[in-house]
PDB file of C-alpha atoms in Angstrom:
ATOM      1  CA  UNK A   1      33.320   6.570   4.247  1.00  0.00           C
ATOM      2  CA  UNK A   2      33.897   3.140   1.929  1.00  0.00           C
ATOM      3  CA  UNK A   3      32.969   0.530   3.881  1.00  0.00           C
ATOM      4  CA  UNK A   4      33.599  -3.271   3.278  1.00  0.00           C
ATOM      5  CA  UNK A   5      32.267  -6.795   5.183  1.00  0.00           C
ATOM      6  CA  UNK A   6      33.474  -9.935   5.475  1.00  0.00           C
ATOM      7  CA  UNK A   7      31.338 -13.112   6.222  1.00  0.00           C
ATOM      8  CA  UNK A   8      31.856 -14.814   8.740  1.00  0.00           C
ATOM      9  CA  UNK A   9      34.221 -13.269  10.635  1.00  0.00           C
ATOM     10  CA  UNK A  10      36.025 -16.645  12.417  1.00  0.00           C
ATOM     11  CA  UNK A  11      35.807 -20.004  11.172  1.00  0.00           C
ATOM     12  CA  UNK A  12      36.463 -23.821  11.884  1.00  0.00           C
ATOM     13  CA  UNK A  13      36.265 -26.895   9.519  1.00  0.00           C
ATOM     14  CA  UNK A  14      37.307 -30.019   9.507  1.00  0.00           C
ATOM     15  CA  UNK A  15      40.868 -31.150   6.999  1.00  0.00           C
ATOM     16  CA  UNK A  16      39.410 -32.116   3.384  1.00  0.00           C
ATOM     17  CA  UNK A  17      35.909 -29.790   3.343  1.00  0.00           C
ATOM     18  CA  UNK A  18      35.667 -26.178   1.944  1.00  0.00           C
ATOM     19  CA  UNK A  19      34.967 -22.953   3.008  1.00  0.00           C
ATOM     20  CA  UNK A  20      33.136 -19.880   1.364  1.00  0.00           C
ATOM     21  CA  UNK A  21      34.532 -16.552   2.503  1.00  0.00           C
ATOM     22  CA  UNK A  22      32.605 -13.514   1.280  1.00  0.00           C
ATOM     23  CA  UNK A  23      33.195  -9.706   0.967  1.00  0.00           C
ATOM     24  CA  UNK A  24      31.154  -7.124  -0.094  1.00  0.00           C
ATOM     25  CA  UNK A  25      31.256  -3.191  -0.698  1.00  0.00           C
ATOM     26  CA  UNK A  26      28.452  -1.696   1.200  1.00  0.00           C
ATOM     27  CA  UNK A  27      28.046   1.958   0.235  1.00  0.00           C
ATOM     28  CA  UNK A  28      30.203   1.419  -3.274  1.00  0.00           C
ATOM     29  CA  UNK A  29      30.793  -0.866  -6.455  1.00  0.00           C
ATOM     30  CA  UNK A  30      34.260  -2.053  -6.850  1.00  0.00           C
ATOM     31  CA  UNK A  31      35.323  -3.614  -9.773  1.00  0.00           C
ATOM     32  CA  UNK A  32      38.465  -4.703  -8.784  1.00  0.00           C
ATOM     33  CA  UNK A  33      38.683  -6.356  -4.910  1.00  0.00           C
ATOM     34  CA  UNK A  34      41.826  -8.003  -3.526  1.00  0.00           C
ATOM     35  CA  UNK A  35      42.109 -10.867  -1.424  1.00  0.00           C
ATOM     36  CA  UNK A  36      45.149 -11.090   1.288  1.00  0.00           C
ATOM     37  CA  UNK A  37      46.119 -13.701   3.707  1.00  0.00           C
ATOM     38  CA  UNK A  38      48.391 -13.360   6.772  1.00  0.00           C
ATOM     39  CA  UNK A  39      50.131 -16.121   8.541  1.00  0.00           C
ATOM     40  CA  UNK A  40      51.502 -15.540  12.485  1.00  0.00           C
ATOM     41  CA  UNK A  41      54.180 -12.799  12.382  1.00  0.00           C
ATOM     42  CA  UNK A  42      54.233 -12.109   8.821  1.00  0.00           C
ATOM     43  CA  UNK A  43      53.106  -9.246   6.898  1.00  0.00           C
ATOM     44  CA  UNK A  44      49.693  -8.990   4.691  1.00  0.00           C
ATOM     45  CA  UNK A  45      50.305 -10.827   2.130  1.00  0.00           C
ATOM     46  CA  UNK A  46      48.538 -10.497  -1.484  1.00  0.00           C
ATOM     47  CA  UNK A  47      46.863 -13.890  -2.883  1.00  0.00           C
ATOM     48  CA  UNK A  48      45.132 -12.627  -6.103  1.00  0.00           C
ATOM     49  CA  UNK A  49      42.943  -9.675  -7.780  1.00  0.00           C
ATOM     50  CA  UNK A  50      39.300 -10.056  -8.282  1.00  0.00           C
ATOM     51  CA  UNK A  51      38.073  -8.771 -11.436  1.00  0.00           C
ATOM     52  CA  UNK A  52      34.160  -8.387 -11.591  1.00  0.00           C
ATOM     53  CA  UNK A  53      32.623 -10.213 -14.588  1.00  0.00           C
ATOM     54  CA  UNK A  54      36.046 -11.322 -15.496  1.00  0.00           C
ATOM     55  CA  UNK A  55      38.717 -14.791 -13.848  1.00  0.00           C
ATOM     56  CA  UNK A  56      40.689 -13.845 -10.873  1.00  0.00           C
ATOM     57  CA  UNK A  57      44.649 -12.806 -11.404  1.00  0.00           C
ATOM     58  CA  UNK A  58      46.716 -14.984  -8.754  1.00  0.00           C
ATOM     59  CA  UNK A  59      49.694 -14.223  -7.612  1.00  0.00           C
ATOM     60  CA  UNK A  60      52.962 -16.814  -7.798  1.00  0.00           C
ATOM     61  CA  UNK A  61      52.346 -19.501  -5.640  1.00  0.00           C
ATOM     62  CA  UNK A  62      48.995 -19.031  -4.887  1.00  0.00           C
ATOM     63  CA  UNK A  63      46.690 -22.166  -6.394  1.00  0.00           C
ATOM     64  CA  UNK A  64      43.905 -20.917  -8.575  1.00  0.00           C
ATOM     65  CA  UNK A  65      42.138 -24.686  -7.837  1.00  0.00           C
ATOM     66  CA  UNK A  66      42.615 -24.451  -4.165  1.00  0.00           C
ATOM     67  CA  UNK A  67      41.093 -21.071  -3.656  1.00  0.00           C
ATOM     68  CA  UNK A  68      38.553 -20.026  -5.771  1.00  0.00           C
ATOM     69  CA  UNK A  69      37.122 -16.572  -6.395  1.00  0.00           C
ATOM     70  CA  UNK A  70      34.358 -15.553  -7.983  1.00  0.00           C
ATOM     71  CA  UNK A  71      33.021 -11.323  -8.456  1.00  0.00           C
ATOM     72  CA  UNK A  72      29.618 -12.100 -10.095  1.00  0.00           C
ATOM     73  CA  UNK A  73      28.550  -8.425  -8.898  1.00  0.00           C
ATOM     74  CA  UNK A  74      30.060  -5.048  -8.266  1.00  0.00           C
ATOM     75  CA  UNK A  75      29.892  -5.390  -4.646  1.00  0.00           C
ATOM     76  CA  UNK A  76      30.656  -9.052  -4.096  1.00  0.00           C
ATOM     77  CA  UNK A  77      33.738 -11.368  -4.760  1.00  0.00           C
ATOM     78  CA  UNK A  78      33.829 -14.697  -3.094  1.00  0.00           C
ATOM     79  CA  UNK A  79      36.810 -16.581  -1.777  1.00  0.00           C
ATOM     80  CA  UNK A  80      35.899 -20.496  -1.836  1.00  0.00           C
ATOM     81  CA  UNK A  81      39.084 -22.617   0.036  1.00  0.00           C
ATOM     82  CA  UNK A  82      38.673 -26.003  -1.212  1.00  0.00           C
ATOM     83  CA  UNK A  83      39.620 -29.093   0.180  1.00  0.00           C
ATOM     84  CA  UNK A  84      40.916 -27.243   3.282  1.00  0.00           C
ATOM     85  CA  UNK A  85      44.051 -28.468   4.895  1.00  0.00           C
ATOM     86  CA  UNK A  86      45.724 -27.210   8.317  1.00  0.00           C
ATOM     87  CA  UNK A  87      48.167 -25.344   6.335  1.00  0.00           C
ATOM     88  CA  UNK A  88      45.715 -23.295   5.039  1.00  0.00           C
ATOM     89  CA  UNK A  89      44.336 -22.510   8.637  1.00  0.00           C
ATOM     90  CA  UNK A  90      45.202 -18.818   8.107  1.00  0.00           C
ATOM     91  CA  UNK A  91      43.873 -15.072   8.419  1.00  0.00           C
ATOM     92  CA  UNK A  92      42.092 -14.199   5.125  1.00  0.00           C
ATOM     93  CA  UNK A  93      40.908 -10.575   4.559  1.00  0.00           C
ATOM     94  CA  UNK A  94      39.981  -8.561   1.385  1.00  0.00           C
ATOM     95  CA  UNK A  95      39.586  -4.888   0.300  1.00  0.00           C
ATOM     96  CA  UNK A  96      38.232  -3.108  -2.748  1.00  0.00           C
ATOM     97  CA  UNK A  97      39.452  -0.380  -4.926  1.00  0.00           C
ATOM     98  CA  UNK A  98      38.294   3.278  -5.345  1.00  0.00           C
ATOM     99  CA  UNK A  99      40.805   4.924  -7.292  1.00  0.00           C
ATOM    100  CA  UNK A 100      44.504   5.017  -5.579  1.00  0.00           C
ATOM    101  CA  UNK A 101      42.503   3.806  -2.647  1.00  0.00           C
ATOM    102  CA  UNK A 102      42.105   0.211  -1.001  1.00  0.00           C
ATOM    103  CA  UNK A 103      39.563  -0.270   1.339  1.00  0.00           C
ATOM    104  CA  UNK A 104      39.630  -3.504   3.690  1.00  0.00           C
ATOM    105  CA  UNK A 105      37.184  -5.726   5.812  1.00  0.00           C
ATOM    106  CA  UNK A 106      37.829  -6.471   8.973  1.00  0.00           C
ATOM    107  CA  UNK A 107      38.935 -10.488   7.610  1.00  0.00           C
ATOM    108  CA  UNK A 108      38.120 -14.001   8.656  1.00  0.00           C
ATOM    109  CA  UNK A 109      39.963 -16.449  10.916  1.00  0.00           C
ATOM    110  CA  UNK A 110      40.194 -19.857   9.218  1.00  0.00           C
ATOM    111  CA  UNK A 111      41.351 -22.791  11.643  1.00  0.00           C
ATOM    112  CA  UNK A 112      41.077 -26.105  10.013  1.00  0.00           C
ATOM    113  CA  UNK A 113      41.563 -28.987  11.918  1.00  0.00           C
TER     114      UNK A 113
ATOM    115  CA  UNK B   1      60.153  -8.926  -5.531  1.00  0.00           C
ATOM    116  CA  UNK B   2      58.948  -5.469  -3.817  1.00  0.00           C
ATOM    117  CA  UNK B   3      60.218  -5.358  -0.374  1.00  0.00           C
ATOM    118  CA  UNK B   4      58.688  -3.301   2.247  1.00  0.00           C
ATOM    119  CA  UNK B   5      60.387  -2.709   5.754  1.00  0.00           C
ATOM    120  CA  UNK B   6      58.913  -0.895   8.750  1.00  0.00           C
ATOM    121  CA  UNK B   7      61.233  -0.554  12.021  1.00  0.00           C
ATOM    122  CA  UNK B   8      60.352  -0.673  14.996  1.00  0.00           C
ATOM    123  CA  UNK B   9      58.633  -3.772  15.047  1.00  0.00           C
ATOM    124  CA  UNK B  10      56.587  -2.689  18.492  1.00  0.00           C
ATOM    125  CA  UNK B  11      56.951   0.494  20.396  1.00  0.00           C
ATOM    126  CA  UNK B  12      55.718   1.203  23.813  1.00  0.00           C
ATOM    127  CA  UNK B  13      55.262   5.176  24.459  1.00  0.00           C
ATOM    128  CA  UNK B  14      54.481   7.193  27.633  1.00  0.00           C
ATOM    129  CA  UNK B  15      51.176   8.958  26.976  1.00  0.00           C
ATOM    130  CA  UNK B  16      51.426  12.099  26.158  1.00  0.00           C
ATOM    131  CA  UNK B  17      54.887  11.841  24.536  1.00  0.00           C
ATOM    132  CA  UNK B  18      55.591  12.622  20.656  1.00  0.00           C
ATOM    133  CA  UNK B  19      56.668   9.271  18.805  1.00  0.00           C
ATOM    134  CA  UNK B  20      57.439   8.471  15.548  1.00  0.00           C
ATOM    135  CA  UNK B  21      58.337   5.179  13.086  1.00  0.00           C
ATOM    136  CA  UNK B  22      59.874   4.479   9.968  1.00  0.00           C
ATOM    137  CA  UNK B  23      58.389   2.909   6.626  1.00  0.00           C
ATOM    138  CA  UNK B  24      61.373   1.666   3.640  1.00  0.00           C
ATOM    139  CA  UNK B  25      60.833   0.977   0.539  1.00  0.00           C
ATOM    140  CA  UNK B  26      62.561   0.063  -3.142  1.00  0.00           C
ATOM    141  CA  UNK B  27      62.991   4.104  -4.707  1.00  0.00           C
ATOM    142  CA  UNK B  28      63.141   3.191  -8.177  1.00  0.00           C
ATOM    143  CA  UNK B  29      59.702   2.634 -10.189  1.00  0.00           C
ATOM    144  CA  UNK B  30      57.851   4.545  -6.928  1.00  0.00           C
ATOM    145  CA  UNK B  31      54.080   4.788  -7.755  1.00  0.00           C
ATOM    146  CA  UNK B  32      52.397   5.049  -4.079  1.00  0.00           C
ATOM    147  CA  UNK B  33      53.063   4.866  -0.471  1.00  0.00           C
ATOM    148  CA  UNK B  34      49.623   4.249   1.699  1.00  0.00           C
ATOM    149  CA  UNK B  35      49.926   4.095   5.494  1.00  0.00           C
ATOM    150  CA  UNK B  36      46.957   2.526   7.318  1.00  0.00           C
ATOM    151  CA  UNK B  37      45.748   1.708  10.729  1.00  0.00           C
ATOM    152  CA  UNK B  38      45.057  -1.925  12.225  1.00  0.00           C
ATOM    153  CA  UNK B  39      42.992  -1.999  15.351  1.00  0.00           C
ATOM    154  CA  UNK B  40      42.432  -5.561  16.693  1.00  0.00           C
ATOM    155  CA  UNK B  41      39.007  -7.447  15.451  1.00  0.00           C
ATOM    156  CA  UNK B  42      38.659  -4.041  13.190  1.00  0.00           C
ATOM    157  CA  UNK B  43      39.308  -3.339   9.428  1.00  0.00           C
ATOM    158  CA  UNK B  44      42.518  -1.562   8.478  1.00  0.00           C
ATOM    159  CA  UNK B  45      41.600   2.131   8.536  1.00  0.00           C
ATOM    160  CA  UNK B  46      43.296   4.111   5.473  1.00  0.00           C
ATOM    161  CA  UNK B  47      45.670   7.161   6.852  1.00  0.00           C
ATOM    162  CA  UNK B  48      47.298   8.359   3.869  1.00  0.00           C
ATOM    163  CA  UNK B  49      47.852   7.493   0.086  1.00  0.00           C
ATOM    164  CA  UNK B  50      51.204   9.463  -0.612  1.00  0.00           C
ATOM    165  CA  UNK B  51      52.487  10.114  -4.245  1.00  0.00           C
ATOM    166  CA  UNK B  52      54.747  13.068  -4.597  1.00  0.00           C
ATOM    167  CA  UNK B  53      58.540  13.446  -3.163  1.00  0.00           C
ATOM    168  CA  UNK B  54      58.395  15.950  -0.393  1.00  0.00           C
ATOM    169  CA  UNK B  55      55.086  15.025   0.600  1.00  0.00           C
ATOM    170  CA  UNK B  56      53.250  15.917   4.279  1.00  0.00           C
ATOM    171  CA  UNK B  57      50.377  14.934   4.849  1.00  0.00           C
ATOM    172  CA  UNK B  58      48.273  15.646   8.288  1.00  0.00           C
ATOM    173  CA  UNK B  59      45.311  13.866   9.851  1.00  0.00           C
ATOM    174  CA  UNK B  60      44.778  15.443  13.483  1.00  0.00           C
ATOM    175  CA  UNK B  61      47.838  14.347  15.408  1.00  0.00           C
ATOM    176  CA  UNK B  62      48.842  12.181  12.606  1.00  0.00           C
ATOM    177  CA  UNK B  63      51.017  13.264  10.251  1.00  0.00           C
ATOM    178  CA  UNK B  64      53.270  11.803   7.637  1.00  0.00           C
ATOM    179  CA  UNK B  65      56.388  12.389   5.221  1.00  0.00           C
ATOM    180  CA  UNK B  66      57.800  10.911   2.097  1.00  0.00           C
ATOM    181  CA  UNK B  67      60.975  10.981   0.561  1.00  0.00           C
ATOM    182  CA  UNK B  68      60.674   8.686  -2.472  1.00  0.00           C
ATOM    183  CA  UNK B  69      64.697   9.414  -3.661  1.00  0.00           C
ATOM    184  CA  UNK B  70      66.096   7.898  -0.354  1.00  0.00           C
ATOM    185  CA  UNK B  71      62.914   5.483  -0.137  1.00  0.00           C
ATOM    186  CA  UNK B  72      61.306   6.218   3.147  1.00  0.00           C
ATOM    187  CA  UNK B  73      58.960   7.715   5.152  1.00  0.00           C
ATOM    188  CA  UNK B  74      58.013   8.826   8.505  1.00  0.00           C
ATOM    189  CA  UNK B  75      54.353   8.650  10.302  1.00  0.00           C
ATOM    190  CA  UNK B  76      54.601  10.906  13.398  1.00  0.00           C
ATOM    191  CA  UNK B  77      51.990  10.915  16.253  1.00  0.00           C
ATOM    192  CA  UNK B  78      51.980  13.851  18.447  1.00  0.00           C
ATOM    193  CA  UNK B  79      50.642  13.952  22.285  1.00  0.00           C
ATOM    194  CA  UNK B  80      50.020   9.956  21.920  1.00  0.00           C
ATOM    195  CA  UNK B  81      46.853   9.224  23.346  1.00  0.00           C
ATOM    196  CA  UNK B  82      45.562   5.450  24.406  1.00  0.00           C
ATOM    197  CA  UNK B  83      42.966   5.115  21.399  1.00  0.00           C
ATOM    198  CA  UNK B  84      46.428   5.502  19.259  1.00  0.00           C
ATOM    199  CA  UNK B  85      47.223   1.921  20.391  1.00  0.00           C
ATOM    200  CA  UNK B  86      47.161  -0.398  17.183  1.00  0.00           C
ATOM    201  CA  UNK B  87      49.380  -1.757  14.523  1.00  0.00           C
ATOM    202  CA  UNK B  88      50.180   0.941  11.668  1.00  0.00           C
ATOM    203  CA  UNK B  89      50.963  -0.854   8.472  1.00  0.00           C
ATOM    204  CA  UNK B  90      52.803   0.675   5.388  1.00  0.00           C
ATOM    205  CA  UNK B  91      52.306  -0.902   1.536  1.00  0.00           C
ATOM    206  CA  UNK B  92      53.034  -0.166  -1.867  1.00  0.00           C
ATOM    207  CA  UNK B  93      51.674  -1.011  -4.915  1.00  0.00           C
ATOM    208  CA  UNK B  94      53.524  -3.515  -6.318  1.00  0.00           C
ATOM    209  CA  UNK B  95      51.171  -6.399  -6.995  1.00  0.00           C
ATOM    210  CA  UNK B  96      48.096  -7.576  -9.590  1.00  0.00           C
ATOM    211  CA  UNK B  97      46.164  -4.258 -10.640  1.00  0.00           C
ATOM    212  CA  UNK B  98      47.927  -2.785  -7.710  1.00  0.00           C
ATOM    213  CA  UNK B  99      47.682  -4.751  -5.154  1.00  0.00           C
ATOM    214  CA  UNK B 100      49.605  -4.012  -2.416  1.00  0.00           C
ATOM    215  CA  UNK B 101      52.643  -5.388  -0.409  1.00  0.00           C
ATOM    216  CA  UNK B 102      52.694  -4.499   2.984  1.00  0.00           C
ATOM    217  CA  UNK B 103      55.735  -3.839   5.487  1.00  0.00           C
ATOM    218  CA  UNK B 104      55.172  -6.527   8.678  1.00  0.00           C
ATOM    219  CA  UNK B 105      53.990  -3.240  10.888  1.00  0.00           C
ATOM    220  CA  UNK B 106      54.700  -1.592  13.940  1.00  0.00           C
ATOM    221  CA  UNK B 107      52.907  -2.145  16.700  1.00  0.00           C
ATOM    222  CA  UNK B 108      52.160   0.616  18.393  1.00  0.00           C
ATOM    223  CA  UNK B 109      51.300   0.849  22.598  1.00  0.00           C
ATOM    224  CA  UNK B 110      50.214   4.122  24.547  1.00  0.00           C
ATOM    225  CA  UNK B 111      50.872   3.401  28.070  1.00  0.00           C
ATOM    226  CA  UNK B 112      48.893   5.630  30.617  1.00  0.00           C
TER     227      UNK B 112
END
């Protein structure tokens, strides 16, 4: 079946640096990848659509300057979180698109302290 | 806003026993219903991508319904076994290219 990584799996920074999540199609090419964060006792909630060769759609409220995404390739889109702040300590996860279906990594803690 | 809503929130069930939970969601403008499967420290493993009114589909022991008029449907897990333990999560497409927007889930716990 599709399967999808994320990179690195947990992390922990320190308030003001920024952190490079990646996510990558293994046995596919996806030109369209989501990303998705979840905070405690909430549901999955989407952050923006990653559109290879093309700028990122965001959804309201999300901050295109704080989190940056890049899809250079077919199998890779990059979630950067810059300048990092506690609030943003949060569980980040992404999946990518075949047809009506969405595949998903397994997502990356982010604690930043 | 789309607004998904899955009930129970966590359910404990005998193994061996039959269980079942609901998924709700807006019936006007219904394009897709996908159920998936959350294991702890794993990626969310795709059940079903449902489409039609009237729908069943069936994946071993797994099974699941859609009625998109009354804007709901059912997953049902027959003879519940421990590896059916997890969090079973129900979205829509309703965001960016069809990204989705997920109920909170309903976690699920097979006690032996």
């Amino acid at each position: 079946g599709a399967v999808v990584s994320q990179h690195p799996s947990r992390v922990i920074c320190k308030s003001g640096t920024s952190v490079k999540i990646e996510c990558r199609s293994l046995d596919f090419q996806a030109t369209t990848m989501f990303w998705y964060r979840q905070f405690p006792k909430q549901s999955l909630m989407l952050m923006a659509t990653s559109n290879e060769g093309s700028k990122a759609t965001y959804e309201q409220g999300v901050e295109k300057d704080k989190f940056l995404i890049n899809h250079a390739s077919l199998t890779l889109s990059t979630l950067t979180v810059t300048s990092a702040h506690p609030e943003d300590s949060s569980f980040y996860i992404c999946s990518a698109r075949i047809g009506y279906e969405q595949y998903f990594g397994p997502g990356t803690r982010l604690t930043v302290t | 806003i789309l607004n998904v809503e899955q009930s129970p929130q966590s359910l404990h069930v005998q193994e061996g026993d039959s269980t079942n939970f609901t998924c709700s969601f807006p019936s006007s403008n219904f394009y897709a219903l996908h159920w998936y499967r959350w294991e702890t420290a794993k990626s969310p493993e795709a059940l079903f991508v449902m489409t039609l009114n009237g729908d069943e589909k069936k994946k071993g022991r797994i099974s699941a319904t859609l009625n998109t008029k009354e804007g709901y449907s059912y997953l049902y897990i027959k003879g519940s076994q421990p590896e059916d333990s997890a969090t079973y999560l129900c979205a829509c497409p309703g965001g960016g290219a069809d990204g989705l927007t997920f109920g909170k889930g309903t976690h699920l716990i097979i006690q032996p």
